[in-house]
CSV table of C-alpha atoms in Angstrom, one decimal:
chain,number,residue,atom,x,y,z
F,1,MET,CA,23.0,-24.3,10.7
F,2,ASP,CA,21.6,-25.7,7.4
F,3,LEU,CA,19.3,-23.0,6.1
F,4,ASN,CA,20.4,-20.4,8.6
F,5,ILE,CA,23.6,-19.7,6.8
F,6,PHE,CA,21.6,-18.6,3.7
F,7,LYS,CA,19.3,-16.5,5.8
F,8,HIS,CA,22.1,-14.6,7.4
F,9,THR,CA,24.1,-14.2,4.2
F,10,GLY,CA,21.0,-12.8,2.5
F,11,ARG,CA,20.4,-10.4,5.5
F,12,PHE,CA,24.0,-9.4,5.3
F,13,LEU,CA,23.8,-8.5,1.6
F,14,ILE,CA,20.5,-6.7,1.9
F,15,LEU,CA,21.5,-4.6,5.0
F,16,ILE,CA,24.8,-3.6,3.5
F,17,SER,CA,23.2,-2.7,0.2
F,18,ILE,CA,20.6,-0.5,2.0
F,19,GLN,CA,23.4,1.1,3.9
F,20,VAL,CA,25.7,2.0,1.0
F,21,VAL,CA,23.1,2.8,-1.6
F,22,ILE,CA,20.6,4.8,0.5
F,23,LEU,CA,21.6,5.6,4.0
F,24,ASN,CA,25.2,6.6,3.3
F,25,HIS,CA,23.8,9.5,1.3
F,26,ILE,CA,21.7,10.9,4.0
F,27,TYR,CA,23.2,13.7,6.2
F,28,PHE,CA,20.8,15.0,8.8
F,29,GLY,CA,22.0,18.4,10.0
F,30,GLY,CA,25.1,18.1,7.8
F,31,TYR,CA,26.9,15.1,9.3
F,32,ILE,CA,24.5,12.7,10.9
F,33,THR,CA,24.2,9.4,9.0
F,34,PRO,CA,22.0,6.6,10.2
F,35,HIS,CA,23.4,3.1,10.2
F,36,ILE,CA,21.3,0.0,9.6
F,37,TYR,CA,24.0,-2.6,9.0
F,38,PRO,CA,24.7,-3.2,12.8
F,39,LEU,CA,21.3,-4.9,12.7
F,40,PHE,CA,23.0,-7.9,11.1
F,41,ILE,CA,25.1,-8.4,14.2
F,42,LEU,CA,22.3,-7.6,16.6
F,43,LEU,CA,20.1,-10.3,15.0
F,44,LEU,CA,22.6,-13.2,15.1
F,45,PRO,CA,21.3,-16.0,17.4
F,46,PHE,CA,22.0,-16.0,21.1
F,47,ASP,CA,24.0,-19.2,20.8
F,48,VAL,CA,26.2,-18.1,17.9
F,49,LYS,CA,29.8,-19.2,18.3
F,50,GLY,CA,32.2,-16.5,19.4
F,51,TRP,CA,34.4,-16.7,16.4
F,52,VAL,CA,31.5,-16.6,14.0
F,53,LEU,CA,30.2,-13.5,15.7
F,54,LEU,CA,33.5,-11.7,15.5
F,55,VAL,CA,34.4,-12.7,11.9
F,56,ALA,CA,30.8,-11.8,10.7
F,57,ALA,CA,31.0,-8.4,12.4
F,58,PHE,CA,34.5,-7.8,10.9
F,59,PHE,CA,33.3,-8.5,7.4
F,60,SER,CA,30.0,-6.6,7.7
F,61,GLY,CA,32.1,-3.5,8.7
F,62,LEU,CA,34.6,-4.1,5.9
F,63,GLY,CA,31.8,-4.4,3.4
F,64,VAL,CA,30.5,-0.9,4.3
F,65,ASP,CA,34.1,0.4,4.4
F,66,MET,CA,34.7,-0.7,0.8
F,67,PHE,CA,32.0,1.7,-0.3
F,68,SER,CA,32.8,4.6,2.0
F,69,ASP,CA,36.5,5.1,1.5
F,70,SER,CA,36.9,4.7,5.2
F,71,MET,CA,39.0,1.5,5.1
F,72,GLY,CA,38.9,-0.3,8.5
F,73,MET,CA,36.9,2.2,10.5
F,74,HIS,CA,33.5,0.5,10.3
F,75,ALA,CA,35.2,-2.9,10.6
F,76,SER,CA,36.9,-1.9,13.8
F,77,ALA,CA,33.7,-0.3,15.2
F,78,SER,CA,31.4,-3.2,14.5
F,79,LEU,CA,34.1,-5.6,15.7
F,80,PHE,CA,34.1,-3.8,19.0
F,81,MET,CA,30.3,-3.9,19.2
F,82,ALA,CA,30.3,-7.6,18.5
F,83,PHE,CA,32.9,-8.1,21.2
F,84,MET,CA,30.7,-6.3,23.7
F,85,ARG,CA,27.5,-8.1,22.7
F,86,PRO,CA,27.8,-11.2,25.0
F,87,THR,CA,28.6,-8.9,28.0
F,88,ILE,CA,25.6,-6.6,27.3
F,89,ILE,CA,23.3,-9.6,26.9
F,90,ARG,CA,24.5,-11.0,30.2
F,91,LEU,CA,24.0,-7.6,31.9
F,92,ILE,CA,20.5,-6.9,30.8
F,93,SER,CA,18.9,-10.4,30.8
F,94,VAL,CA,17.2,-12.0,33.7
F,95,LYS,CA,17.2,-15.5,32.3
F,96,THR,CA,20.3,-16.6,30.5
F,97,ASP,CA,19.2,-19.9,28.9
F,98,PHE,CA,17.8,-19.1,25.5
F,99,ASP,CA,16.2,-21.5,23.1
F,100,GLN,CA,18.5,-23.1,20.6
F,101,GLY,CA,18.9,-20.8,17.6
F,102,ALA,CA,16.7,-18.1,19.1
F,103,GLU,CA,17.4,-14.6,17.8
F,104,PRO,CA,17.0,-11.3,19.7
F,105,ARG,CA,13.6,-10.2,18.3
F,106,ILE,CA,10.6,-8.4,19.6
F,107,GLU,CA,8.4,-11.6,19.8
F,108,ASN,CA,11.1,-13.5,21.7
F,109,ASN,CA,12.3,-10.9,24.2
F,110,GLY,CA,9.8,-8.1,24.3
F,111,LEU,CA,10.0,-4.5,23.1
F,112,GLY,CA,11.6,-3.1,26.2
F,113,TRP,CA,14.5,-5.6,26.2
F,114,ILE,CA,15.1,-5.1,22.5
F,115,LEU,CA,15.1,-1.4,22.9
F,116,LEU,CA,17.6,-1.4,25.7
F,117,TYR,CA,19.8,-4.0,23.9
F,118,THR,CA,19.8,-2.0,20.7
F,119,VAL,CA,20.4,1.4,22.4
F,120,LEU,CA,23.4,0.2,24.3
F,121,LEU,CA,25.1,-1.7,21.5
F,122,LEU,CA,24.4,1.0,18.9
F,123,PHE,CA,25.9,3.7,21.2
F,124,ILE,CA,29.0,1.5,21.7
F,125,HIS,CA,29.2,1.1,17.9
F,126,HIS,CA,28.8,4.8,17.1
F,127,MET,CA,31.1,6.0,19.8
F,128,ALA,CA,33.9,3.6,18.6
F,129,LEU,CA,33.3,4.7,15.0
F,130,PHE,CA,33.6,8.5,15.7
F,131,VAL,CA,36.5,8.1,18.1
F,132,ILE,CA,38.4,6.1,15.5
F,133,GLU,CA,37.5,8.6,12.7
F,134,VAL,CA,38.5,11.8,14.5
F,135,PHE,CA,41.3,10.3,16.6
F,136,ARG,CA,41.8,13.3,18.7
F,137,PHE,CA,41.0,13.6,22.4
F,138,ASP,CA,40.4,17.4,22.4
F,139,GLU,CA,37.2,16.8,20.3
F,140,ILE,CA,35.6,14.4,22.8
F,141,PRO,CA,32.5,16.7,23.4
F,142,GLN,CA,31.7,16.9,19.7
F,143,ILE,CA,32.3,13.1,19.3
F,144,LEU,CA,29.8,12.5,22.1
F,145,PHE,CA,27.3,14.8,20.6
F,146,ARG,CA,27.6,13.2,17.2
F,147,ALA,CA,27.4,9.7,18.6
F,148,LEU,CA,24.3,10.5,20.6
F,149,LEU,CA,22.5,12.0,17.6
F,150,SER,CA,23.5,9.3,15.2
F,151,THR,CA,22.5,6.6,17.7
F,152,ALA,CA,19.1,8.2,17.9
F,153,PHE,CA,18.6,8.1,14.1
F,154,SER,CA,20.0,4.6,13.7
F,155,LEU,CA,17.8,3.4,16.5
F,156,LEU,CA,14.7,4.8,14.8
F,157,ILE,CA,15.5,3.0,11.6
F,158,ILE,CA,16.5,-0.3,13.3
F,159,MET,CA,13.4,-0.3,15.4
F,160,ILE,CA,11.3,0.2,12.3
F,161,ALA,CA,13.1,-2.8,10.8
F,162,HIS,CA,12.4,-4.8,13.9
F,163,LEU,CA,8.7,-4.0,13.9
F,164,LEU,CA,8.5,-4.9,10.2
F,165,MET,CA,10.1,-8.3,10.9
F,166,ALA,CA,8.0,-9.1,13.9
F,167,LYS,CA,5.5,-11.9,13.4
F,168,PRO,CA,2.2,-11.9,15.2
F,169,ALA,CA,2.4,-13.9,18.5
F,170,GLY,CA,1.7,-17.6,18.0
F,171,SER,CA,2.6,-17.9,14.4
F,172,ARG,CA,6.3,-18.6,15.0
F,173,THR,CA,7.7,-21.7,13.3
N,1,MET,CA,54.2,-23.7,26.5
N,2,ARG,CA,51.1,-26.0,26.7
N,3,ASN,CA,49.8,-23.7,29.4
N,4,LEU,CA,50.1,-20.7,27.1
N,5,PHE,CA,48.1,-22.5,24.4
N,6,TYR,CA,45.5,-23.6,26.9
N,7,PHE,CA,45.3,-20.0,28.1
N,8,ILE,CA,44.8,-18.7,24.6
N,9,ALA,CA,42.3,-21.4,23.8
N,10,ARG,CA,40.3,-20.6,26.9
N,11,HIS,CA,40.2,-16.9,26.1
N,12,TYR,CA,40.1,-17.2,22.3
N,13,PHE,CA,37.1,-14.8,22.0
N,14,PHE,CA,39.3,-12.0,23.4
N,15,PHE,CA,42.4,-12.9,21.4
N,16,LEU,CA,40.5,-13.3,18.2
N,17,PHE,CA,38.9,-9.8,18.9
N,18,LEU,CA,42.4,-8.4,19.4
N,19,SER,CA,43.9,-9.8,16.3
N,20,LEU,CA,40.9,-8.8,14.0
N,21,GLN,CA,41.1,-5.4,15.6
N,22,ALA,CA,44.8,-5.2,14.7
N,23,VAL,CA,43.9,-6.0,11.1
N,24,ALA,CA,41.3,-3.2,11.1
N,25,PHE,CA,43.8,-0.7,12.5
N,26,ALA,CA,46.4,-1.8,10.0
N,27,LEU,CA,43.9,-1.0,7.3
N,28,ILE,CA,43.0,2.4,8.9
N,29,PHE,CA,46.6,3.5,9.1
N,30,GLN,CA,47.5,2.2,5.7
N,31,ASN,CA,44.7,4.3,4.4
N,32,HIS,CA,45.8,7.2,6.4
N,33,PHE,CA,49.2,7.3,4.7
N,34,TYR,CA,47.6,6.9,1.3
N,35,GLN,CA,49.3,3.6,0.4
N,36,ARG,CA,45.8,2.5,-0.3
N,37,SER,CA,45.5,-0.9,-1.8
N,38,ALA,CA,44.5,-0.5,-5.4
N,39,PHE,CA,41.6,-2.9,-5.2
N,40,ILE,CA,39.9,-1.7,-2.1
N,41,ASN,CA,38.7,1.8,-2.7
N,42,SER,CA,35.8,3.4,-4.5
N,43,ALA,CA,37.7,3.7,-7.8
N,44,ASN,CA,37.6,0.0,-7.8
N,45,TYR,CA,35.6,-1.9,-10.5
N,46,LEU,CA,32.7,-3.2,-8.3
N,47,THR,CA,32.2,-0.2,-6.1
N,48,GLY,CA,32.7,2.2,-9.1
N,49,ASN,CA,30.0,0.5,-11.0
N,50,VAL,CA,27.5,0.3,-8.1
N,51,TYR,CA,28.0,4.1,-7.5
N,52,GLY,CA,27.9,4.8,-11.3
N,53,THR,CA,24.5,3.1,-11.5
N,54,ARG,CA,23.2,4.7,-8.4
N,55,SER,CA,24.2,8.2,-9.6
N,56,ASP,CA,22.7,7.5,-13.1
N,57,ILE,CA,19.3,7.0,-11.3
N,58,ALA,CA,19.7,9.7,-8.7
N,59,GLN,CA,20.6,12.2,-11.4
N,60,TYR,CA,17.1,12.4,-12.9
N,61,PHE,CA,16.0,14.0,-9.7
N,62,ASN,CA,18.6,16.7,-10.0
N,63,LEU,CA,18.1,17.5,-13.7
N,64,ARG,CA,16.4,20.8,-12.9
N,65,SER,CA,19.2,22.2,-10.8
N,66,ILE,CA,21.8,20.8,-13.2
N,67,ASN,CA,20.1,22.7,-16.1
N,68,GLU,CA,20.1,25.9,-14.1
N,69,GLU,CA,23.8,25.4,-13.3
N,70,LEU,CA,24.7,24.7,-16.9
N,71,ALA,CA,22.8,27.8,-18.0
N,72,ARG,CA,24.7,29.9,-15.5
N,73,ASP,CA,28.0,28.5,-16.7
N,74,ASN,CA,27.1,29.2,-20.3
N,75,ASN,CA,26.3,32.7,-19.3
N,76,ALA,CA,29.6,33.2,-17.7
N,77,LEU,CA,31.4,31.8,-20.7
N,78,LEU,CA,29.4,34.0,-23.1
N,79,GLU,CA,30.5,37.0,-21.2
N,80,ASN,CA,34.1,36.1,-21.9
N,81,ILE,CA,34.0,35.5,-25.7
N,82,PRO,CA,35.5,38.2,-27.9
N,83,GLY,CA,32.1,38.9,-29.3
N,84,SER,CA,30.9,40.3,-26.1
N,85,TYR,CA,33.7,42.9,-25.8
N,86,LEU,CA,33.2,46.3,-27.2
N,87,LYS,CA,35.6,46.9,-30.1
N,88,THR,CA,36.9,50.4,-29.5
N,89,ASP,CA,39.8,50.2,-31.8
N,90,GLN,CA,40.3,47.8,-34.7
N,91,HIS,CA,42.0,45.5,-32.2
N,92,ILE,CA,40.8,43.2,-29.4
N,93,PHE,CA,43.5,42.9,-26.7
N,94,PHE,CA,43.6,39.4,-25.4
N,95,PHE,CA,47.0,38.9,-23.9
N,96,ASN,CA,46.3,35.5,-22.5
N,97,ASP,CA,44.6,33.5,-25.3
N,98,THR,CA,47.5,33.0,-27.7
N,99,LEU,CA,47.0,29.4,-28.3
N,100,HIS,CA,50.6,28.3,-28.2
N,101,ARG,CA,51.0,29.6,-24.7
N,102,LYS,CA,48.0,27.9,-23.3
N,103,GLN,CA,48.8,26.6,-19.8
N,104,PHE,CA,45.7,24.9,-18.5
N,105,SER,CA,43.3,22.5,-20.2
N,106,TYR,CA,40.1,21.0,-18.8
N,107,ILE,CA,38.4,17.6,-18.8
N,108,ASN,CA,34.8,17.5,-17.7
N,109,ALA,CA,33.6,14.7,-15.4
N,110,ARG,CA,30.7,13.7,-13.2
N,111,VAL,CA,30.7,13.1,-9.5
N,112,ILE,CA,29.4,9.6,-8.7
N,113,ASN,CA,30.3,9.4,-5.1
N,114,ASN,CA,30.9,12.1,-2.5
N,115,SER,CA,30.8,12.7,1.2
N,116,VAL,CA,30.9,15.7,3.5
N,117,ARG,CA,30.3,14.3,6.9
N,118,ASN,CA,33.6,12.6,7.6
N,119,ARG,CA,36.7,14.4,8.8
N,120,ASN,CA,38.5,13.1,5.7
N,121,ASN,CA,36.3,13.1,2.6
N,122,TYR,CA,36.8,11.6,-0.8
N,123,ILE,CA,35.0,12.0,-4.1
N,124,THR,CA,34.8,9.5,-7.0
N,125,LEU,CA,34.6,10.7,-10.6
N,126,ASN,CA,33.2,8.8,-13.6
N,127,LYS,CA,36.4,9.3,-15.7
N,128,GLY,CA,39.8,7.7,-15.3
N,129,ARG,CA,43.1,6.9,-17.0
N,130,LYS,CA,41.3,6.2,-20.3
N,131,HIS,CA,40.0,9.7,-20.5
N,132,GLY,CA,43.4,11.3,-19.7
N,133,ILE,CA,43.1,11.8,-15.9
N,134,LYS,CA,46.2,11.4,-13.9
N,135,PRO,CA,47.1,11.7,-10.2
N,136,ASP,CA,47.8,15.3,-8.9
N,137,MET,CA,45.4,17.0,-11.3
N,138,GLY,CA,43.1,19.6,-9.7
N,139,VAL,CA,39.3,19.4,-9.7
N,140,ILE,CA,37.2,22.5,-9.9
N,141,THR,CA,33.7,23.7,-10.6
N,142,PRO,CA,32.8,27.2,-11.8
N,143,GLN,CA,32.1,28.0,-8.2
N,144,GLY,CA,35.5,27.0,-6.9
N,145,VAL,CA,38.0,24.4,-5.9
N,146,ILE,CA,36.8,20.8,-5.2
N,147,GLY,CA,40.0,18.8,-4.6
N,148,ILE,CA,43.0,17.0,-6.1
N,149,VAL,CA,43.0,13.6,-7.9
N,150,LYS,CA,44.7,11.0,-5.8
N,151,GLU,CA,44.3,7.7,-7.7
N,152,VAL,CA,43.0,6.7,-11.0
N,153,SER,CA,41.8,3.4,-12.4
N,154,ALA,CA,40.9,2.7,-16.0
N,155,ASN,CA,37.4,4.2,-15.8
N,156,PHE,CA,37.2,6.0,-12.5
N,157,SER,CA,39.2,8.4,-10.3
N,158,ALA,CA,39.4,9.0,-6.6
N,159,VAL,CA,39.7,12.6,-5.5
N,160,ILE,CA,40.8,13.9,-2.1
N,161,SER,CA,38.1,16.5,-1.4
N,162,PHE,CA,39.0,19.9,-0.1
N,163,LEU,CA,37.2,18.7,3.0
N,164,HIS,CA,40.1,16.6,4.2
N,165,SER,CA,42.5,17.1,7.0
N,166,ASP,CA,45.6,16.8,4.8
N,167,MET,CA,44.4,19.4,2.3
N,168,GLN,CA,45.9,22.9,2.5
N,169,LEU,CA,45.8,25.2,-0.5
N,170,SER,CA,47.8,28.3,-1.2
N,171,ALA,CA,45.2,31.2,-1.4
N,172,LYS,CA,45.2,34.9,-1.6
N,173,ILE,CA,42.9,37.8,-0.9
N,174,LYS,CA,41.8,39.0,-4.3
N,175,LYS,CA,41.7,42.7,-3.7
N,176,ASN,CA,45.3,43.1,-2.4
N,177,ASN,CA,47.0,39.9,-3.3
N,178,HIS,CA,48.1,39.0,0.2
N,179,LEU,CA,49.1,35.3,0.4
N,180,GLY,CA,47.9,32.7,3.0
N,181,SER,CA,46.8,29.1,3.4
N,182,ILE,CA,43.3,27.8,3.4
N,183,LEU,CA,42.2,24.6,5.0
N,184,TRP,CA,39.2,22.9,6.4
N,185,GLU,CA,38.8,22.4,10.2
N,186,GLY,CA,36.0,19.9,10.1
N,187,TYR,CA,32.3,19.8,11.0
N,188,ASN,CA,30.8,22.3,8.7
N,189,HIS,CA,31.1,21.8,5.0
N,190,GLU,CA,30.3,25.4,4.3
N,191,LYS,CA,33.1,27.0,6.2
N,192,ALA,CA,36.9,26.9,5.8
N,193,THR,CA,39.7,28.6,7.6
N,194,MET,CA,42.4,30.9,6.1
N,195,MET,CA,45.6,31.5,8.0
N,196,TYR,CA,48.9,33.4,7.8
N,197,ILE,CA,47.5,36.8,6.8
N,198,PRO,CA,49.6,39.3,8.8
N,199,PRO,CA,47.7,41.8,11.0
N,200,HIS,CA,48.5,44.9,9.1
N,201,VAL,CA,46.3,43.8,6.2
N,202,GLN,CA,43.0,45.6,5.9
N,203,LEU,CA,40.2,43.0,5.9
N,204,GLU,CA,36.5,43.3,5.5
N,205,THR,CA,33.8,40.7,5.6
N,206,GLY,CA,32.8,39.8,2.1
N,207,ASP,CA,36.3,40.0,0.6
N,208,THR,CA,36.9,37.4,-2.0
N,209,ILE,CA,39.4,34.6,-1.5
N,210,VAL,CA,40.9,33.0,-4.7
N,211,THR,CA,43.7,30.5,-5.4
N,212,SER,CA,47.1,31.9,-5.7
N,213,GLY,CA,48.3,29.8,-8.7
N,214,PHE,CA,51.5,28.9,-6.9
N,215,SER,CA,50.7,25.2,-6.5
N,216,HIS,CA,51.1,24.1,-10.1
N,217,ILE,CA,47.8,22.3,-9.7
N,218,PHE,CA,45.2,25.1,-9.9
N,219,PRO,CA,45.2,28.1,-12.1
N,220,GLU,CA,45.4,31.5,-10.5
N,221,GLY,CA,42.2,33.2,-9.4
N,222,ILE,CA,39.9,30.2,-9.0
N,223,PHE,CA,37.1,31.3,-6.6
N,224,LEU,CA,37.3,29.8,-3.1
N,225,GLY,CA,34.9,31.8,-1.0
N,226,THR,CA,34.3,35.0,0.9
N,227,ILE,CA,35.4,36.2,4.3
N,228,SER,CA,32.6,35.8,6.8
N,229,ASP,CA,34.6,36.5,10.0
N,230,TYR,CA,38.1,37.3,11.1
N,231,GLU,CA,40.0,37.6,14.4
N,232,ILE,CA,43.5,37.5,15.8
N,233,ARG,CA,43.5,34.6,18.3
N,234,ARG,CA,45.3,35.2,21.6
N,235,GLY,CA,49.0,34.8,21.2
N,236,ASP,CA,48.9,34.6,17.5
N,237,ASN,CA,50.7,36.8,15.1
N,238,PHE,CA,48.3,36.2,12.2
N,239,PHE,CA,44.7,36.6,11.4
N,240,THR,CA,42.5,33.5,11.6
N,241,ILE,CA,39.9,34.1,8.9
N,242,GLU,CA,36.6,32.2,8.6
N,243,VAL,CA,35.8,31.7,4.9
N,244,GLU,CA,32.3,30.9,3.6
N,245,LEU,CA,33.0,28.4,0.8
N,246,ALA,CA,31.4,29.2,-2.5
N,247,ASN,CA,30.9,25.5,-3.5
N,248,ASP,CA,28.1,23.5,-2.0
N,249,PHE,CA,30.1,20.3,-1.4
N,250,ASN,CA,26.9,18.4,-0.5
N,251,ASN,CA,25.5,19.0,-4.0
N,252,LEU,CA,28.2,18.3,-6.6
N,253,ASN,CA,27.4,17.1,-10.1
N,254,PHE,CA,29.6,18.2,-12.9
N,255,VAL,CA,33.2,19.1,-12.3
N,256,HIS,CA,36.2,20.1,-14.4
N,257,VAL,CA,39.6,18.3,-14.0
N,258,VAL,CA,42.4,20.8,-14.6
N,259,THR,CA,45.6,19.8,-16.4
N,260,ASN,CA,48.6,22.1,-16.1
N,261,LEU,CA,50.5,21.5,-19.3
N,262,TYR,CA,53.7,22.9,-17.7
N,263,GLN,CA,53.4,21.0,-14.4
N,264,SER,CA,56.3,18.7,-14.9
N,265,GLU,CA,58.5,21.4,-16.2
N,266,LEU,CA,57.8,23.7,-13.2
N,267,ILE,CA,58.4,20.9,-10.7
N,268,GLU,CA,61.7,19.9,-12.3
N,269,LEU,CA,62.9,23.5,-12.4
N,270,GLU,CA,62.0,24.1,-8.8
N,271,ALA,CA,63.6,20.8,-7.6
N,272,ALA,CA,66.8,21.8,-9.5
N,273,ALA,CA,66.8,25.2,-7.8
N,274,LYS,CA,66.5,23.6,-4.4
N,275,GLN,CA,69.4,21.2,-4.9
N,276,LYS,CA,71.9,23.9,-5.7
């Protein structure tokens, strides 16, 4: 608890700043924007309290919304992602008892697990985001297409962030 | 009753999710109907300043293309000054520049935030109420229409981009003055759709589409784009025309905000006519 709250608040501010100042201005192929801010929710510890998870997700989305004139859309999408997080973790994990305060990171869970975990949750996030934005069922194929492409780009950026954060094995405090 | 509380406490994760989701959706729908809370949009002080600083820095990278654009605008203006007209008689005929009948005036502004990838896009300008910008003013560049001012704060203004599902402009085909509506159907920020042109009208790809001037917001004859394709869809009585927009919405820098000096008079007159 003690120092962790500062660590997570700092991460929250840094990721949202990167999102709104840099990534929101990138449009691959006209409309594909990578998202890095879901990494904040992906990195919360395994034993985080349910309400902390949901409230944190809500505010991280709202923070991005404030800068994108998309009031509520990112909040709703990241909330949905946070809601699905415990289920996804249970589905893809073999062992379910994690160390106290452990975070989902490459050195804790291995590259393969992190990749699967990130792909699934990012796809849920992007799908929710585009469904809410378009709000029409006759455009489902385009939504799916956009969600897949955006997930791929976001995944690339988030995995780079993961690799940058990974400490060499054995040096963990 | 105690059982109900127990039930909610046991499944609090799900109920908290539902209630936060309800808040998010309330925000989305509030936004949708434009009763946007004054302090949470990009014309707001914090976000306006962050975007202002960002655009100040990012602008250095665009100086070259901005210069070219300004040179082009200057050219176009030079071509219109009386000095560039051949004086055949002792008179210059300028039936629309008598100063006391001026109808439109312009305020220049800079785009500090813009998007093209959403279904509903907004633009933020670096000028606001202080500089004379009011809601319902039009925003244009020399290449064409950009949008309509929706909200202003003291220093910034939020503009509904032409790339927005609620945006529909009165437009006409320049060569024969046939009137229709132009709107954006999403996905590609370079293409728009024009509708309600009856099938007897002769069309050709490359025909110019301009504003009709019937909206009180934009002057007549502002460039919108050129026809790139047209068809009559099955069961339709009108052409559906694909228009290639002249503006590159992904690369906006300087814009002009249009004030119609007679706007309130025109609106009052037309409202009075409808009541009778």
